[in-house]
Short mmCIF file of C-alpha atoms and ligand atoms in Angstrom, two decimals:
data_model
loop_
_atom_site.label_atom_id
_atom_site.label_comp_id
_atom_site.label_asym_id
_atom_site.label_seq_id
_atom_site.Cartn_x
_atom_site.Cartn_y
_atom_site.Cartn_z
CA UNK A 1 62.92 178.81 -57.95
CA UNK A 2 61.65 179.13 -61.46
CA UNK A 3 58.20 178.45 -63.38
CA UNK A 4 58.93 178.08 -66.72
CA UNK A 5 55.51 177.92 -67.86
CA UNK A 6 55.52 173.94 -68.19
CA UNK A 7 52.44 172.37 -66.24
CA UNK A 8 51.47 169.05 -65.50
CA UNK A 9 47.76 168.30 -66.26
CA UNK A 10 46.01 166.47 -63.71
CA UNK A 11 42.50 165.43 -64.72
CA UNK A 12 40.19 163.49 -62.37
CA UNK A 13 36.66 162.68 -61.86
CA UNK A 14 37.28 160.43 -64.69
CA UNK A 15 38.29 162.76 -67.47
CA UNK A 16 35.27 165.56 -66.00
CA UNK A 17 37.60 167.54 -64.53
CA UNK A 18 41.42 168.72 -64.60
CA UNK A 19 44.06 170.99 -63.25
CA UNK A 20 47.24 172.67 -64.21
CA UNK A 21 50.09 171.91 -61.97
CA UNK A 22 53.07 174.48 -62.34
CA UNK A 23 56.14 172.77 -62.96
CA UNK A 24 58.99 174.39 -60.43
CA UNK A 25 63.03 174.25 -61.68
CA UNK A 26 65.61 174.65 -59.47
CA UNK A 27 69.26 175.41 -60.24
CA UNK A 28 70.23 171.85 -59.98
CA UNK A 29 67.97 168.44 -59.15
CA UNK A 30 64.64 167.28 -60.37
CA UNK A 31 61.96 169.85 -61.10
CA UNK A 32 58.97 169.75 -58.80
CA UNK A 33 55.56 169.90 -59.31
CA UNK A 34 54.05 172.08 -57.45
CA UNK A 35 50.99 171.09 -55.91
CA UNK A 36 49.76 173.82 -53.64
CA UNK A 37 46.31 173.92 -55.59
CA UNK A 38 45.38 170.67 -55.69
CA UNK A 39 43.79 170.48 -52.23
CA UNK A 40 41.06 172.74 -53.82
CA UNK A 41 39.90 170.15 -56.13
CA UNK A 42 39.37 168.22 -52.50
CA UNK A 43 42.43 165.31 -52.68
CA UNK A 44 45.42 165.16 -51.36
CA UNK A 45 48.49 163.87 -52.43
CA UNK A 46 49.98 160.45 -50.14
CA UNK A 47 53.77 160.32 -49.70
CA UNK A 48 54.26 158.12 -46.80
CA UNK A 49 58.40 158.72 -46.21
CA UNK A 50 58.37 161.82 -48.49
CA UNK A 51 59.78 159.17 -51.42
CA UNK A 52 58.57 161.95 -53.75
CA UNK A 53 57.86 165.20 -52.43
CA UNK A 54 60.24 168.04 -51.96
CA UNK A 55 58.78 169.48 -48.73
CA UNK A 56 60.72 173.32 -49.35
CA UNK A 57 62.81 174.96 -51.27
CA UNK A 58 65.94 175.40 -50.00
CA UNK A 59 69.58 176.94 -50.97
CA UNK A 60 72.13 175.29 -48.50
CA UNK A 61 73.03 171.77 -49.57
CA UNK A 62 72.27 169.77 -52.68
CA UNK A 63 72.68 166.00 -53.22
CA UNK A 64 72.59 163.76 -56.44
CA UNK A 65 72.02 160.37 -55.02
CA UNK A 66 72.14 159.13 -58.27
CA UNK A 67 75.93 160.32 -59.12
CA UNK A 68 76.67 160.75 -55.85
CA UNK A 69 77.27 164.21 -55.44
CA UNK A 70 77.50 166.17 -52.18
CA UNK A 71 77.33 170.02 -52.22
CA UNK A 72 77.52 172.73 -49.24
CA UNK A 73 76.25 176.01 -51.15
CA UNK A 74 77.91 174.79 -54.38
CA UNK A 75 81.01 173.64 -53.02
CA UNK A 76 81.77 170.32 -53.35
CA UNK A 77 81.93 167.67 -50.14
CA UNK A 78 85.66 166.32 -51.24
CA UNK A 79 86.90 170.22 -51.47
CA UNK A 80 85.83 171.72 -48.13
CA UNK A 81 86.71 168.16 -46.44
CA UNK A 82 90.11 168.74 -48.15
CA UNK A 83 91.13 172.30 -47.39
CA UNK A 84 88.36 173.70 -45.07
CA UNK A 85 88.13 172.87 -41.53
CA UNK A 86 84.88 173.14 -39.82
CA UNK A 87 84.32 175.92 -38.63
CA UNK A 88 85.46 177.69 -41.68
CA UNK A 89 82.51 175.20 -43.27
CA UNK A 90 79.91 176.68 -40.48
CA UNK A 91 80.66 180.26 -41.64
CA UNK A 92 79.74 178.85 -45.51
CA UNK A 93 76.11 176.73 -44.27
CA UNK A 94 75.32 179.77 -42.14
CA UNK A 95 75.38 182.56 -44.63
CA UNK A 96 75.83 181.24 -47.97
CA UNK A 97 79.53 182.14 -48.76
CA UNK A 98 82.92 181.01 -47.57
CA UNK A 99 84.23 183.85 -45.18
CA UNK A 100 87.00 186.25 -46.00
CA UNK A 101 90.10 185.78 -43.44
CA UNK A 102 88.66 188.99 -41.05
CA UNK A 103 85.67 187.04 -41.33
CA UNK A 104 86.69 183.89 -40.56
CA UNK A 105 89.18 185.17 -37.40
CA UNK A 106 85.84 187.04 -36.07
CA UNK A 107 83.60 183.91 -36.42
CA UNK A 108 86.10 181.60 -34.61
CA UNK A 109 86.66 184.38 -32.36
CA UNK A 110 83.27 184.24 -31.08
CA UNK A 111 82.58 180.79 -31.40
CA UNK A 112 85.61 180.32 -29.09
CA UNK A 113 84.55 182.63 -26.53
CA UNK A 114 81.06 180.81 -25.89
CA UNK A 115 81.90 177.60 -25.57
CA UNK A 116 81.04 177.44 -21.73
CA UNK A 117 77.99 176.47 -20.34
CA UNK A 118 75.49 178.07 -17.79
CA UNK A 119 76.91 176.78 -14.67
CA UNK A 120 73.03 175.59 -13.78
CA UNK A 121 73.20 173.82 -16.83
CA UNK A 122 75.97 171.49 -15.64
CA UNK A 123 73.30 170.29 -12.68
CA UNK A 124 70.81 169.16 -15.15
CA UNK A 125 73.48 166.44 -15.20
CA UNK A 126 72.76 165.22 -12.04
CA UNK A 127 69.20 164.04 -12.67
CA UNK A 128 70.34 161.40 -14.94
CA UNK A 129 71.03 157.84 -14.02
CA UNK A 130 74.93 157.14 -14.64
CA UNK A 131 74.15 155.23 -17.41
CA UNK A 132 71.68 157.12 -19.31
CA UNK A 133 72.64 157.24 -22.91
CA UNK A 134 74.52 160.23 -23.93
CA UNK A 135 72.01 161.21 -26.05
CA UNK A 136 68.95 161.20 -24.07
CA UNK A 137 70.98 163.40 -21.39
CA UNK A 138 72.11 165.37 -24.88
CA UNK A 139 67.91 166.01 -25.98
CA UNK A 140 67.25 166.78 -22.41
CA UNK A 141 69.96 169.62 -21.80
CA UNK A 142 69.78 171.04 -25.31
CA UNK A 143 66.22 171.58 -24.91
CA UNK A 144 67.04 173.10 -20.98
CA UNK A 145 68.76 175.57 -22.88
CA UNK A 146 65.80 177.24 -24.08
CA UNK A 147 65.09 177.95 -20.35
CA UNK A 148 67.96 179.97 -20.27
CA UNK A 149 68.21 181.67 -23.87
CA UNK A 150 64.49 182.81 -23.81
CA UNK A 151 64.12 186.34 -23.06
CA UNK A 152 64.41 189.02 -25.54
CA UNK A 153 64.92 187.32 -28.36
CA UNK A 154 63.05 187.97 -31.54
CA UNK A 155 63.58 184.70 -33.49
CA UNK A 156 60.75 185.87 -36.44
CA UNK A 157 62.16 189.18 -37.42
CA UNK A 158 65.45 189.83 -36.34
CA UNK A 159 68.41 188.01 -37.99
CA UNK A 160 70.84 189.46 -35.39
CA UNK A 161 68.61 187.41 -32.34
CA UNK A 162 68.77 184.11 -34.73
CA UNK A 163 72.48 184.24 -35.55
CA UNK A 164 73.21 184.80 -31.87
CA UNK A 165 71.06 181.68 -31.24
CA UNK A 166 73.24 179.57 -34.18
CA UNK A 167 76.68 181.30 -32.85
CA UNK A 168 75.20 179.90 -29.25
CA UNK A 169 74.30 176.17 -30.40
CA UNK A 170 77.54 175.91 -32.50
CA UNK A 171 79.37 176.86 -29.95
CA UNK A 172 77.68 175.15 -26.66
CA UNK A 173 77.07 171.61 -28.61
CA UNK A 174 80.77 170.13 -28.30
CA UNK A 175 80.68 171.39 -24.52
CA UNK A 176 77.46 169.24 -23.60
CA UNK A 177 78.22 166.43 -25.45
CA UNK A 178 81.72 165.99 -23.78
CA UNK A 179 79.83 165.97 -20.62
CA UNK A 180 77.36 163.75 -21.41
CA UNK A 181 80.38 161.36 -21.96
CA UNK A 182 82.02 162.87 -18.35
CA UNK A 183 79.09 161.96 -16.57
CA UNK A 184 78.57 158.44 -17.20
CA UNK A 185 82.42 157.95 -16.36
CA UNK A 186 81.99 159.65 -13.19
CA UNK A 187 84.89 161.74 -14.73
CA UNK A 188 85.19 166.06 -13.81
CA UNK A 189 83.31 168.01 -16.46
CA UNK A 190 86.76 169.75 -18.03
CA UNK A 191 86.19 173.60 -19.12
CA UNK A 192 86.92 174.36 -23.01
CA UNK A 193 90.10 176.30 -23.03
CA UNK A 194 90.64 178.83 -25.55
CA UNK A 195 93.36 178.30 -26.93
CA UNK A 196 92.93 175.53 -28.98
CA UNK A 197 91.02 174.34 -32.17
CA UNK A 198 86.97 173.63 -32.34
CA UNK A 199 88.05 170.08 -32.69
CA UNK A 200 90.78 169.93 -30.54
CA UNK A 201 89.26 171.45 -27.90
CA UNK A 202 86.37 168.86 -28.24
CA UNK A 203 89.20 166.19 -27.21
CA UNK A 204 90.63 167.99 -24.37
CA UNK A 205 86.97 167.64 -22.98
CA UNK A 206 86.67 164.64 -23.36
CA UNK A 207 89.94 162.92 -22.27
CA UNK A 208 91.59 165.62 -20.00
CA UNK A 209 91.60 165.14 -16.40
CA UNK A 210 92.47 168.21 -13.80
CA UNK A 211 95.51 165.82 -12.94
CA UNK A 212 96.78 165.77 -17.01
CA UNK A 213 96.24 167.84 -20.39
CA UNK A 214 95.55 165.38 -22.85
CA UNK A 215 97.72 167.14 -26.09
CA UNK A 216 95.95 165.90 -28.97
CA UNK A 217 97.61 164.71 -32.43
CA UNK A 218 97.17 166.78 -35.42
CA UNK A 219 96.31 163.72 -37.49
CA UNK A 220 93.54 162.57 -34.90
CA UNK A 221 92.11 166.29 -34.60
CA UNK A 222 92.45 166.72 -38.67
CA UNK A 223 90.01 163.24 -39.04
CA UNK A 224 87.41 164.71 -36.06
CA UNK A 225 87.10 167.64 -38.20
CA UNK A 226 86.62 165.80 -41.39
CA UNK A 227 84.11 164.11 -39.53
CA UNK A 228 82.01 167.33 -38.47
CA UNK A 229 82.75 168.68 -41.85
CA UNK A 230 81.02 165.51 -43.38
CA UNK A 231 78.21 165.19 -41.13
CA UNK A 232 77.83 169.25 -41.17
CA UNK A 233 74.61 168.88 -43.26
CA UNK A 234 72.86 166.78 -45.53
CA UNK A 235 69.30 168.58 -47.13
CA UNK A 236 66.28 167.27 -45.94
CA UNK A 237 67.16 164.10 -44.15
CA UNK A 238 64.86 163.57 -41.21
CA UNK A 239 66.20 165.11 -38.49
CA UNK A 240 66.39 168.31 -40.33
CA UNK A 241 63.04 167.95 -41.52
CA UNK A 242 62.30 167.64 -37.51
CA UNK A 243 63.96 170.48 -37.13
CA UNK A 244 62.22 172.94 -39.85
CA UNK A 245 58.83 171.23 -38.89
CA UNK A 246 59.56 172.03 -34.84
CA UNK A 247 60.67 174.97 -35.89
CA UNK A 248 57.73 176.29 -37.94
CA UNK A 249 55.40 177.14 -35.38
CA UNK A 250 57.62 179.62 -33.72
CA UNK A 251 59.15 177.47 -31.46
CA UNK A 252 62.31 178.35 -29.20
CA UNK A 253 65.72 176.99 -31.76
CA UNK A 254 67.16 175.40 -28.86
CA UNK A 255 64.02 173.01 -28.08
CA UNK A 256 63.71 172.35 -32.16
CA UNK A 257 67.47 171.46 -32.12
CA UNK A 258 66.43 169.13 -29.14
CA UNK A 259 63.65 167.75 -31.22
CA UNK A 260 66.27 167.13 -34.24
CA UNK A 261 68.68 165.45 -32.37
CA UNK A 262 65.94 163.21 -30.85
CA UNK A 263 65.33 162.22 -34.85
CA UNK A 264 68.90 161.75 -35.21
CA UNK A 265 69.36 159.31 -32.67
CA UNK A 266 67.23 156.13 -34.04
CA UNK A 267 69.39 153.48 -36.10
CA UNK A 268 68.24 154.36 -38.78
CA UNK A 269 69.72 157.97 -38.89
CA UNK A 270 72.49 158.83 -36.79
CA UNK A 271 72.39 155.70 -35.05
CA UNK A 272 74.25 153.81 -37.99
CA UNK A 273 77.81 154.07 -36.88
CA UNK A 274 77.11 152.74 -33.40
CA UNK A 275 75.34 150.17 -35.00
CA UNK A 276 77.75 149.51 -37.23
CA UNK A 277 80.35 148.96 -34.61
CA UNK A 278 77.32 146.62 -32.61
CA UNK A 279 77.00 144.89 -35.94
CA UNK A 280 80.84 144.18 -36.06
CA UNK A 281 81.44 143.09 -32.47
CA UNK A 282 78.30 140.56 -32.94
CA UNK A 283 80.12 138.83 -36.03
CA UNK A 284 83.15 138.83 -34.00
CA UNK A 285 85.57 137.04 -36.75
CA UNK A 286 86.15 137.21 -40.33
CA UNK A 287 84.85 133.54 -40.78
CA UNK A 288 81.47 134.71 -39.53
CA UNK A 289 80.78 136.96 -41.98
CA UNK A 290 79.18 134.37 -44.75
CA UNK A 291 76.88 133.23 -42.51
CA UNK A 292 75.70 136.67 -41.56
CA UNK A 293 75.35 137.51 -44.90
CA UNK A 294 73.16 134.99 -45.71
CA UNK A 295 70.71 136.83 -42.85
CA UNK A 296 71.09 140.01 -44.32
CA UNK A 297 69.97 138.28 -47.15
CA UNK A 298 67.25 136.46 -45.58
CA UNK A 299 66.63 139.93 -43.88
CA UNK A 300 66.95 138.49 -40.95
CA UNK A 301 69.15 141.86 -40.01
CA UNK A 302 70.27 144.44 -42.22
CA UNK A 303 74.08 145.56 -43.29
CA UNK A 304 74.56 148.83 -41.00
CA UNK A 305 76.29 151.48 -42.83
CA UNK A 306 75.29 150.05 -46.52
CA UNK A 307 72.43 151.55 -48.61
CA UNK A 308 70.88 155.03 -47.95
CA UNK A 309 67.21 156.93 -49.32
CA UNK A 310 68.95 159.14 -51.90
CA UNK A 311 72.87 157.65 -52.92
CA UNK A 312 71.93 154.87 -55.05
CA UNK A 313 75.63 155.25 -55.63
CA UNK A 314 78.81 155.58 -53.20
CA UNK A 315 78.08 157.74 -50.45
CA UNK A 316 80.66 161.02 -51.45
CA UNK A 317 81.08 161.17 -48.12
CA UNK A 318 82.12 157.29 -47.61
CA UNK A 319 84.65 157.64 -50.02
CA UNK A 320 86.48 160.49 -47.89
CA UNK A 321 85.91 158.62 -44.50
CA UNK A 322 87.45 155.11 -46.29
CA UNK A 323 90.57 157.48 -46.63
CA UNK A 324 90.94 158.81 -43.27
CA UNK A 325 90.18 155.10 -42.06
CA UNK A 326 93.39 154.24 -43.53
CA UNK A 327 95.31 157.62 -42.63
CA UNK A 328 94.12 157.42 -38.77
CA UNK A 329 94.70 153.57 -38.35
CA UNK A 330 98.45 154.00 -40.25
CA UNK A 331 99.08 156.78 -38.18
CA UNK A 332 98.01 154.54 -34.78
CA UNK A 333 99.49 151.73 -35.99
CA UNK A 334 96.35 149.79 -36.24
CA UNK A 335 96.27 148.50 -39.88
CA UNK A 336 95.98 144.95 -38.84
CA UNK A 337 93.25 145.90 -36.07
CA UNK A 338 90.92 142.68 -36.49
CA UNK A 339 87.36 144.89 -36.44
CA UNK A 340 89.20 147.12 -39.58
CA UNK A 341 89.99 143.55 -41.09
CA UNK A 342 86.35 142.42 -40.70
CA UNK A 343 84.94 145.74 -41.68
CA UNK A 344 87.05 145.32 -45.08
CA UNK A 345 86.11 141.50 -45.53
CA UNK A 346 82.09 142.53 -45.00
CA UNK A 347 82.81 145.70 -47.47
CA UNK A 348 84.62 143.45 -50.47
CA UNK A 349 81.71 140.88 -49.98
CA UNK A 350 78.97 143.70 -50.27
CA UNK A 351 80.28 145.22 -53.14
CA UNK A 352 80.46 141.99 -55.42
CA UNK A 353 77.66 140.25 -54.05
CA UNK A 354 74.41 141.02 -56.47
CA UNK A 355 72.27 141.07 -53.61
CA UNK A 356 73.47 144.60 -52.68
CA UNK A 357 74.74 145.41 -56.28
CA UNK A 358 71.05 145.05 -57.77
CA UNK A 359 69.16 147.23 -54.95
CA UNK A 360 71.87 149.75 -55.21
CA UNK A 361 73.20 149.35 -51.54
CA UNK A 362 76.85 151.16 -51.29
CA UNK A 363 78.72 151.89 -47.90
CA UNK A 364 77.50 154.74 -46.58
CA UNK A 365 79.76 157.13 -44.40
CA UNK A 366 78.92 155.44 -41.24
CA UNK A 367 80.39 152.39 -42.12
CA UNK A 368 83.79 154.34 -41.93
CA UNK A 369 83.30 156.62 -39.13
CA UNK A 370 82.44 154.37 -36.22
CA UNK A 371 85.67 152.61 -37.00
CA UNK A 372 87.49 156.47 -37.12
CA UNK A 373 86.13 157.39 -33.59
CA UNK A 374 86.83 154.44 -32.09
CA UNK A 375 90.61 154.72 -33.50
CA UNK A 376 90.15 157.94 -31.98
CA UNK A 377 89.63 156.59 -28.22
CA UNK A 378 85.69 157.44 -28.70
CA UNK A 379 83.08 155.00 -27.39
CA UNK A 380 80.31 153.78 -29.10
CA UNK A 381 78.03 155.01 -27.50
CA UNK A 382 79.05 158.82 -27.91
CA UNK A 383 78.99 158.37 -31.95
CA UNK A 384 75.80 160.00 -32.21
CA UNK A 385 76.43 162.43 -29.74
CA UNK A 386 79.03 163.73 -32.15
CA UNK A 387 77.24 163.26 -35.31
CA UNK A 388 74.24 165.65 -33.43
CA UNK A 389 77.25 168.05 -32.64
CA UNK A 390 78.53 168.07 -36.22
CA UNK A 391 75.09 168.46 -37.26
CA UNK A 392 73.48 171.52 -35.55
CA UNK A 393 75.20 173.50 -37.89
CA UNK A 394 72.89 172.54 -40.75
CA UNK A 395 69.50 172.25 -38.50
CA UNK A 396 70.45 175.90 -37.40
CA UNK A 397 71.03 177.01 -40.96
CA UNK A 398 67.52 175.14 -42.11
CA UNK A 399 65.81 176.85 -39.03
CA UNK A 400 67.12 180.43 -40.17
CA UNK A 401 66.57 180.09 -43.61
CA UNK A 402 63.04 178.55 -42.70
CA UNK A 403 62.16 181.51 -40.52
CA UNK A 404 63.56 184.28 -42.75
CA UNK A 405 60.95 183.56 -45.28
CA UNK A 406 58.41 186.16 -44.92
CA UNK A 407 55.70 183.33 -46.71
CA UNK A 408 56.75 180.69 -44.56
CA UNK A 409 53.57 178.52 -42.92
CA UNK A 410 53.49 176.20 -39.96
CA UNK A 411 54.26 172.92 -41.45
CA UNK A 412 50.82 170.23 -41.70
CA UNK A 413 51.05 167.50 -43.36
CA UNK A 414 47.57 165.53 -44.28
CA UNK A 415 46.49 162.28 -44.31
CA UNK A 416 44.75 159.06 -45.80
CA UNK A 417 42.34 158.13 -42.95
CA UNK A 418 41.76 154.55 -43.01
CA UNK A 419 40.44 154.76 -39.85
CA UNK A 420 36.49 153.52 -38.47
CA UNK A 421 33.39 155.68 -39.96
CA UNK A 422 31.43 157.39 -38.00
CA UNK A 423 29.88 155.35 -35.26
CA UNK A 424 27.89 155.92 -32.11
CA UNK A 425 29.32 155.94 -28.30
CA UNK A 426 28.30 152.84 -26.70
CA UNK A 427 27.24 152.72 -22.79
CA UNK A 428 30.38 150.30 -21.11
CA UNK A 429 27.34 148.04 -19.54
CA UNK A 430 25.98 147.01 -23.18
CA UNK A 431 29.51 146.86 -25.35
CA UNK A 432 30.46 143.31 -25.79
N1 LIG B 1 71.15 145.80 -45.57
C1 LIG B 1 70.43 144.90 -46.26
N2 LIG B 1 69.43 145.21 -47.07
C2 LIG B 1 69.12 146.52 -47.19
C3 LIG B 1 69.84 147.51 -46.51
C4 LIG B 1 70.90 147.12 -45.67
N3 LIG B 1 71.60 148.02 -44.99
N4 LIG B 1 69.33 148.72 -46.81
C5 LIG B 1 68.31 148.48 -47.66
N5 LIG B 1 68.20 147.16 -47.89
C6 LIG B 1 67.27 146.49 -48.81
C7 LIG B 1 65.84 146.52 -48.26
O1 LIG B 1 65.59 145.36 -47.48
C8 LIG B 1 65.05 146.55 -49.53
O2 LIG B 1 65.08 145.25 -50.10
P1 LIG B 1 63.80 144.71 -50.95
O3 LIG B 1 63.75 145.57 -52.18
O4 LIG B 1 64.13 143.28 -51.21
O5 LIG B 1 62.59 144.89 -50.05
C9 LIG B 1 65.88 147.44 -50.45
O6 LIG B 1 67.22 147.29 -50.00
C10 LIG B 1 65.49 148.91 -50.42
O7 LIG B 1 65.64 149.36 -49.10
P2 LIG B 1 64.66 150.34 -48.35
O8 LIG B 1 64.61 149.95 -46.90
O9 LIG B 1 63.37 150.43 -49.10
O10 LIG B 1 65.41 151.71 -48.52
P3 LIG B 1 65.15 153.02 -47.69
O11 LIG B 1 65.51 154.15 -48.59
O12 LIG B 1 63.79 153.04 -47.09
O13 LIG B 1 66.18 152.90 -46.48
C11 LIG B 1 68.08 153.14 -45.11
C12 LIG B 1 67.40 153.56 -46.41
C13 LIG B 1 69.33 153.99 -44.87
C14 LIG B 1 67.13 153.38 -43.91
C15 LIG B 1 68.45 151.64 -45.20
O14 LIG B 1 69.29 151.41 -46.30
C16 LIG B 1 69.10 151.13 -43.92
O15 LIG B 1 68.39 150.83 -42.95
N6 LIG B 1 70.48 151.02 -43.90
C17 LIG B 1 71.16 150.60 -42.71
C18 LIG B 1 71.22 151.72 -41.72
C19 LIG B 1 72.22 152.78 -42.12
O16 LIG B 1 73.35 152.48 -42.46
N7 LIG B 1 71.77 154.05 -42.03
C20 LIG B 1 72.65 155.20 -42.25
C21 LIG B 1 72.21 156.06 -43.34
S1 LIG B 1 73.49 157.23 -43.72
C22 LIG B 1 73.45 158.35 -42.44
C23 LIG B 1 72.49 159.44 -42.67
O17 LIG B 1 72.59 160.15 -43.69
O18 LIG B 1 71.63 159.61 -41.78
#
């Protein structure tokens, strides 16, 4: 980051007092003020929701909500989701630059050759109801890994120990949450074989039985990986932020990974496809959708997979997904599938109707990729599951880029307390 020697003045105590506030610039975005010194003139600043504070500085991915840009160290989201695939797209979040091809072979390479599990790990299953969501049984056996990548690993000063740790979660991520999705079918936990693609090995997992291979389409595999390419990272959403503020008190990668996919799973977050498809199975028919938009209106319930904290503009990422809605569903035969038709009706609706137009509410990517994974044969209730596998790419790269900092500080936010003054205890026999 740069000061350019531009300030903000801050004065307070009405007029009696001020402060210079450096103005930061990055290489692209809004400059930030940075406000480091003002907690010596005794205030704080109050950003409930972090509408206006940058919380670090950071190099991996940069957004413009307002043009609806999408960029994975400088490359843009429609190029990589083009001609990249994902792991090729790991390489870039990881280490800043898009491998060579010895590179790329040795990355896959190893990637590949981790993809199974501790076998004690597969138990951990067993302690969860059938029907436990896939991903509470995904935050509880992420974080169980850190029971058994613990010992002698220097996460603060070696980078070696920390990429062995990302190589580790990369790798291990698709294998859990494929059994999170055998366990509730009381279906055989499948190994990973070898010999096949990040993504298409992710399918064999999850539909291959000891009895038959499943032999994935190209076309299907092609729109998973667009999928983990587009959910691969996104800045400073919240469960990154989970992540980085887990992670900056030294804590083991694989519990703040646990922590971020935790974040990730409200409906708010990564819950939005799921609820999407919720959201489209409860209006049921095309001639229900007026009457649900009056309640979205009425806010009686909200649009899942419209509006977003920073696109105030299509989603980049929408746009892509829209496409491979059409190419997986042509491909399937499903163009005429009646929740695609209602998904379309709700979407033409949305975008004329000046309700959404004047707040800025466009479809986001989850509107598109709940109906992609289901095309694919995925339930709902795995959607987050994957979106937390495509994502522990970019919590891992936030973690190591956190920790590499030599300046970096535990992360503590402050607060307005609006709470009682000081009061004394009361004896139970006399409070009233
Ligand atoms: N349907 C109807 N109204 C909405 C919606 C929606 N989906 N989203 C926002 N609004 C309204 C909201 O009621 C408010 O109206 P008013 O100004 O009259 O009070 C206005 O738009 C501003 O919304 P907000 O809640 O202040 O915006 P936010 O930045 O706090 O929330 C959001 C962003 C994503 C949480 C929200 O738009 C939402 O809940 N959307 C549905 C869930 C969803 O699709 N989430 C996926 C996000 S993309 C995946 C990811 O990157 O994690």
């Amino acid at each position: 980051m740069d000061e350019k020697n531009r300030t903000v003045n801050l004065s307070y105590n009405e007029g009696q007092n001020t402060i210079d506030l450096p103005v930061l610039e990055g290489t692209l975005g809004p400059d930030v003020v940075d406000i480091r010194n003002l907690a010596k003139t005794g205030m704080f600043t109050f950003d409930p929701g972090y509408l206006a504070t940058a919380s670090c500085e950071s190099k991996i991915t940069f957004i413009d909500g307002d043009l609806g840009l999408l960029y994975y160290r400088g490359y843009p989201i429609e190029e990589l989701a083009e001609d990249a695939d994902y792991l090729e797209t790991c390489y870039l979040l990881i280490y800043g630059e898009l491998p060579t091809r010895e590179q790329k072979d040795e990355f896959v390479r190893i990637v590949t050759h981790h993809t199974m599990i501790h076998e004690q790990l597969a138990a951990f299953f067993k302690g969860f109801r059938r029907d436990s969501h896939p991903m509470a049984m995904m935050v509880g056996v992420t974080g169980a890994m850190s029971a058994f990548y613990q010992d002698s690993m220097d996460y603060s000063s070696k980078a070696n120990d920390r990429m062995v740790a990302a190589y580790r979660l990369i790798s291990k991520l698709p294998t859990i949450a494929a059994m999170c999705y055998r366990y509730t079918n009381g279906l055989p936990f499948m190994y990973p074989r070898n010999d096949l693609s990040y993504s298409a090995n992710f399918m064999h997992m999850m539909f291959s039985t000891p009895c038959e291979t499943y032999e994935p389409n190209p076309v299907l595999v092609k729109a998973l990986d667009r999928i983990l390419i587009l959910h691969a990272d996104h800045e400073q959403n919240a469960s990154t932020s989970t992540v980085r503020l887990a992670g900056s008190s030294g804590a083991n990668p694989f519990a703040c990974v646990a922590a971020g996919i935790a974040c990730l799973w409200g409906p708010a977050h990564g819950g939005a496809n799921e609820a999407v498809l919720k959201m489209l199975d409860e209006i049921g028919d095309v001639a229900h959708v007026p009457a649900f938009m009056d309640g979205v209106k009425n806010k009686t319930h909200k649009l899942m997979g419209f509006g977003h904290r920073v696109y105030k503009n299509m989603d980049p990422r929408a746009s892509i997904m829209r496409r491979t809605c059409y190419e997986v569903l042509g491909e399937l035969g499903l163009q005429d599938d009646p929740k695609f038709k209602l998904a379309m009706a709700l979407e033409k609706i949305a975008l004329e109707d000046p309700y959404f137009i004047e707040r800025k509410l466009y479809p986001n990517v989850d509107f598109y990729s709940g109906i992609v994974l289901s095309a694919l044969g995925i339930p709902v209730s795995m959607f987050t599951a994957i979106f937390a596998m495509a994502r522990t790419v970019g919590w891992i790269s936030h973690w190591n880029e956190m920790i590499s900092d030599p300046n970096q500080k535990i992360g503590r936010p402050r607060q307005l307390y609006t709470g009682a003054q000081r009061r004394d205890y009361v004896p139970i026999d006399v409070r009233k």
